[in-house]
Tab-separated table of C-alpha atoms in Angstrom:
chain	number	residue	atom	x	y	z
A	53	VAL	CA	31.579	18.366	-10.501
A	54	VAL	CA	28.319	17.603	-8.679
A	55	HIS	CA	26.589	20.695	-10.027
A	56	GLU	CA	28.033	20.763	-13.535
A	57	HIS	CA	28.141	17.023	-14.232
A	58	PRO	CA	25.339	15.363	-12.239
A	59	GLN	CA	25.733	12.171	-14.274
A	60	TYR	CA	28.861	11.392	-12.214
A	61	MET	CA	26.948	9.839	-9.353
A	62	ALA	CA	30.093	8.714	-7.557
A	63	ALA	CA	30.975	12.382	-7.054
A	64	THR	CA	27.552	13.007	-5.518
A	65	ASP	CA	27.973	10.016	-3.214
A	66	LEU	CA	31.331	11.348	-2.042
A	67	TYR	CA	29.994	14.886	-1.626
A	68	SER	CA	27.123	13.624	0.546
A	69	ASP	CA	29.581	11.611	2.650
A	70	VAL	CA	31.701	14.718	3.227
A	71	LEU	CA	28.656	16.771	4.200
A	72	TRP	CA	27.562	14.102	6.660
A	73	GLU	CA	31.045	13.922	8.180
A	74	GLN	CA	30.748	17.689	8.658
A	75	ASN	CA	27.522	17.016	10.610
A	76	LYS	CA	25.291	18.416	7.876
A	77	PRO	CA	22.893	15.483	7.373
A	78	ASP	CA	20.103	17.698	6.019
A	79	GLU	CA	22.351	18.936	3.220
A	80	ALA	CA	23.708	15.451	2.558
A	81	LEU	CA	20.161	14.147	2.169
A	82	LEU	CA	19.199	16.907	-0.259
A	83	VAL	CA	22.312	16.327	-2.350
A	84	LEU	CA	21.469	12.648	-2.800
A	85	GLU	CA	17.801	13.359	-3.473
A	86	ARG	CA	18.754	15.652	-6.356
A	87	LEU	CA	19.816	12.537	-8.256
A	88	GLY	CA	16.117	11.721	-8.569
A	89	ALA	CA	15.215	8.515	-10.395
A	90	ASN	CA	18.858	7.971	-11.355
A	91	GLY	CA	19.824	7.643	-7.734
A	92	VAL	CA	17.381	5.005	-6.539
A	93	GLY	CA	18.732	2.098	-8.539
A	94	SER	CA	21.397	1.380	-5.955
A	95	VAL	CA	20.394	-0.418	-2.741
A	96	THR	CA	23.468	1.045	-1.040
A	97	ARG	CA	22.432	4.588	-1.950
A	98	LEU	CA	18.811	3.968	-0.954
A	99	ARG	CA	20.020	2.675	2.411
A	100	LYS	CA	22.122	5.818	2.874
A	101	LEU	CA	19.066	7.942	2.038
A	102	ALA	CA	17.071	6.013	4.643
A	103	ASP	CA	19.817	6.422	7.258
A	104	LEU	CA	19.999	10.154	6.558
A	105	ALA	CA	16.224	10.510	6.802
A	106	VAL	CA	16.334	8.703	10.171
A	107	ARG	CA	19.166	10.983	11.273
A	108	VAL	CA	17.226	14.187	10.512
A	109	GLY	CA	14.070	12.761	12.114
A	110	ASP	CA	11.976	12.580	8.945
A	111	ASP	CA	10.017	9.359	9.467
A	112	THR	CA	7.964	9.830	6.299
A	113	ARG	CA	10.985	9.885	4.034
A	114	ALA	CA	12.691	7.173	6.082
A	115	LYS	CA	9.712	4.834	5.582
A	116	THR	CA	9.707	5.483	1.845
A	117	TYR	CA	13.385	4.685	1.435
A	118	LEU	CA	13.367	1.720	3.808
A	119	ASN	CA	10.467	0.132	1.949
A	120	LYS	CA	12.335	0.610	-1.328
A	121	VAL	CA	15.467	-0.949	0.165
A	122	ILE	CA	13.492	-3.955	1.394
A	123	ASP	CA	11.664	-4.400	-1.914
A	124	ARG	CA	14.865	-4.247	-3.964
A	125	SER	CA	17.011	-6.414	-1.699
A	126	ARG	CA	14.670	-9.104	-0.378
A	127	SER	CA	15.575	-11.640	-3.078
A	128	SER	CA	19.307	-10.942	-3.015
A	129	SER	CA	22.297	-11.053	-0.702
A	130	LEU	CA	21.934	-7.293	-0.138
A	131	GLY	CA	19.102	-7.677	2.365
A	132	GLN	CA	19.902	-6.764	5.965
A	133	MET	CA	18.098	-7.211	9.272
A	134	HIS	CA	18.889	-3.577	10.013
A	135	ASP	CA	16.432	-2.335	7.369
A	136	TYR	CA	13.525	-4.239	8.889
A	137	LEU	CA	14.344	-3.216	12.458
A	138	GLN	CA	14.562	0.445	11.453
A	139	LEU	CA	11.213	0.304	9.662
A	140	ALA	CA	9.584	-1.657	12.493
A	141	LYS	CA	10.765	0.973	14.971
A	142	ILE	CA	9.022	3.721	12.981
A	143	TYR	CA	5.826	1.698	12.556
A	144	THR	CA	5.781	0.914	16.273
A	145	LYS	CA	6.284	4.568	17.174
A	146	GLU	CA	3.269	5.371	14.995
A	147	GLY	CA	1.172	2.672	16.663
A	148	ARG	CA	1.127	0.565	13.497
A	149	HIS	CA	1.874	-2.677	15.331
A	150	GLU	CA	0.262	-4.913	12.718
A	151	ASP	CA	2.486	-3.469	9.988
A	152	ALA	CA	5.529	-3.974	12.200
A	153	ASP	CA	4.539	-7.604	12.835
A	154	LYS	CA	4.183	-8.254	9.103
A	155	LEU	CA	7.818	-7.376	8.590
A	156	THR	CA	8.917	-10.616	10.250
A	157	SER	CA	7.341	-12.689	7.485
A	158	ARG	CA	9.032	-10.512	4.866
A	159	MET	CA	12.329	-10.966	6.672
A	160	LYS	CA	12.327	-14.775	6.357
A	161	LYS	CA	14.012	-14.610	2.959
A	162	VAL	CA	16.778	-12.396	4.313
A	163	VAL	CA	17.924	-13.868	7.635
A	164	ASN	CA	18.335	-17.318	9.168
A	165	SER	CA	16.049	-18.668	11.899
A	166	ALA	CA	18.317	-17.605	14.791
A	167	ASP	CA	18.579	-14.052	13.497
A	168	LEU	CA	14.836	-14.014	12.882
A	169	ASP	CA	14.180	-14.925	16.521
A	170	PHE	CA	16.473	-12.093	17.590
A	171	ALA	CA	14.713	-9.629	15.271
A	172	ARG	CA	11.314	-10.646	16.636
A	173	ALA	CA	12.604	-10.115	20.171
A	174	ILE	CA	13.866	-6.621	19.317
A	175	MET	CA	10.567	-5.725	17.661
A	176	GLY	CA	8.732	-6.867	20.789
A	177	ILE	CA	10.982	-4.679	22.923
A	178	GLN	CA	10.376	-1.732	20.591
A	179	ARG	CA	6.659	-2.171	21.170
A	180	GLU	CA	7.010	-2.318	24.957
A	181	ILE	CA	9.002	0.919	24.948
A	182	ALA	CA	6.594	2.644	22.549
A	183	ASP	CA	3.709	1.683	24.830
A	184	ASN	CA	5.645	2.943	27.886
A	185	ARG	CA	6.035	-0.519	29.426
A	186	VAL	CA	9.677	0.008	30.281
A	187	ASP	CA	9.844	-2.663	32.980
A	188	LYS	CA	8.653	-5.309	30.521
A	189	ALA	CA	11.161	-4.015	27.970
A	190	ARG	CA	13.955	-4.460	30.530
A	191	ASP	CA	12.837	-8.002	31.283
A	192	LYS	CA	12.811	-8.906	27.607
A	193	LEU	CA	16.211	-7.288	27.056
A	194	ALA	CA	17.631	-9.274	29.963
A	195	GLN	CA	16.335	-12.449	28.324
A	196	VAL	CA	17.991	-11.503	25.038
A	197	PHE	CA	21.342	-11.005	26.759
A	198	ASP	CA	20.956	-14.213	28.744
A	199	ASN	CA	19.847	-16.437	25.872
A	200	GLN	CA	21.527	-14.966	22.810
A	201	THR	CA	24.974	-13.863	23.958
A	202	ASP	CA	26.829	-15.742	21.224
A	203	LEU	CA	24.483	-14.466	18.539
A	204	ILE	CA	24.811	-10.847	19.684
A	205	ALA	CA	28.598	-11.069	19.352
A	206	LYS	CA	28.257	-12.287	15.748
A	207	LEU	CA	25.666	-9.735	14.626
A	208	GLU	CA	26.485	-7.025	12.106
A	209	THR	CA	27.174	-3.668	13.745
A	210	ASP	CA	23.907	-2.139	12.522
A	211	ALA	CA	21.876	-4.885	14.235
A	212	GLN	CA	23.973	-4.464	17.391
A	213	THR	CA	23.165	-0.757	17.232
A	214	SER	CA	19.445	-1.520	17.112
A	215	LEU	CA	19.895	-3.504	20.316
A	216	LEU	CA	21.934	-0.661	21.813
A	217	GLU	CA	19.123	1.808	21.072
A	218	GLN	CA	16.644	-0.322	22.996
A	219	CYS	CA	19.058	-0.629	25.933
A	220	PHE	CA	19.371	3.132	26.335
A	221	ALA	CA	15.636	3.645	25.763
A	222	ALA	CA	14.885	1.141	28.543
A	223	GLY	CA	17.399	2.645	30.956
A	224	MET	CA	19.881	-0.244	30.675
A	225	ASP	CA	22.809	2.106	30.152
A	226	LYS	CA	25.470	-0.331	31.343
A	227	GLU	CA	24.559	-2.792	28.598
A	228	GLY	CA	24.245	0.060	26.120
A	229	PHE	CA	27.740	1.384	26.802
A	230	ALA	CA	29.167	-2.144	26.609
A	231	LEU	CA	27.642	-2.507	23.139
A	232	ALA	CA	28.914	0.939	22.144
A	233	SER	CA	32.429	-0.137	23.121
A	234	THR	CA	32.101	-3.333	21.085
A	235	ILE	CA	30.754	-1.515	18.040
A	236	SER	CA	33.410	1.210	18.187
A	237	ARG	CA	36.147	-1.408	17.850
A	238	ARG	CA	34.659	-2.485	14.508
A	239	SER	CA	35.120	0.897	12.777
A	240	PRO	CA	31.420	1.790	12.332
A	241	GLY	CA	30.337	4.345	9.751
A	242	LYS	CA	28.871	7.772	10.353
A	243	ALA	CA	25.262	6.486	10.339
A	244	LEU	CA	25.882	4.133	13.261
A	245	LEU	CA	28.012	6.620	15.192
A	246	ASP	CA	25.210	9.166	14.952
A	247	ARG	CA	22.610	6.633	16.117
A	248	ILE	CA	24.779	5.760	19.107
A	249	LYS	CA	25.328	9.419	19.982
A	250	VAL	CA	21.610	10.204	19.695
A	251	SER	CA	20.782	7.261	21.991
A	252	ILE	CA	23.326	8.326	24.611
A	253	ASP	CA	22.223	11.970	24.474
A	254	ALA	CA	18.576	10.956	24.879
A	255	SER	CA	19.503	8.820	27.883
A	256	LYS	CA	21.376	11.720	29.489
A	257	ALA	CA	18.409	14.032	28.872
A	258	ARG	CA	16.035	11.567	30.553
A	259	LYS	CA	18.347	11.266	33.552
A	260	ALA	CA	18.604	15.032	33.834
A	261	ALA	CA	14.805	15.347	33.690
A	262	GLN	CA	14.509	12.724	36.428
A	263	GLY	CA	17.041	14.510	38.616
A	264	ALA	CA	19.917	12.066	38.205
A	265	ASN	CA	23.377	13.061	39.433
A	266	PRO	CA	24.944	14.976	36.492
A	267	VAL	CA	28.450	13.951	37.571
A	268	GLU	CA	27.583	10.257	37.419
A	269	THR	CA	25.854	10.754	34.069
A	270	GLU	CA	28.890	12.491	32.581
A	271	ARG	CA	31.229	9.849	34.000
A	272	GLU	CA	29.257	7.159	32.127
């Protein structure tokens, strides 16, 4: 159906989902991209394209799709904090701190003031980690957990996953695994499960490189 009747976009969406579930994100991304201009009218599909680009490590494509998601959803109920945090993370990794900071002003139309404060805190932590100031990142994460416990519990799973990623990147594995447990009880989709797995695997690799006890790492 996908190849012979490309106008049936729902079939393409399903096909890409199946490919991703089979751990073939590269193929899933290509399948969706074949829809071309017809496929970018949907914010949901654009967000899936962005998530797939993040999953395969293609920051260039991820930035393109995330910017399109933000542009199309900023004046509607479809906007999500997750999109801004994902894009800020890429900008920060590239050293584009000013561009990352500008995202907070664009986010004002999407989230309330409490969520905006949380997003700013996460973006600050992203910057500390990108600049290899891990101790400062840990301090800021501790403040987030101390001051915004109720908010964290109410966040959407994708925003919780952004927090989880920073926990593992900063070596706060206990907090990261606690968030993973919380998120797993809310039936997350493939995109979030992959982000969690990548974060945990990266943490294990860092511990192995630092000579951590492999038994303790596996037990976690």
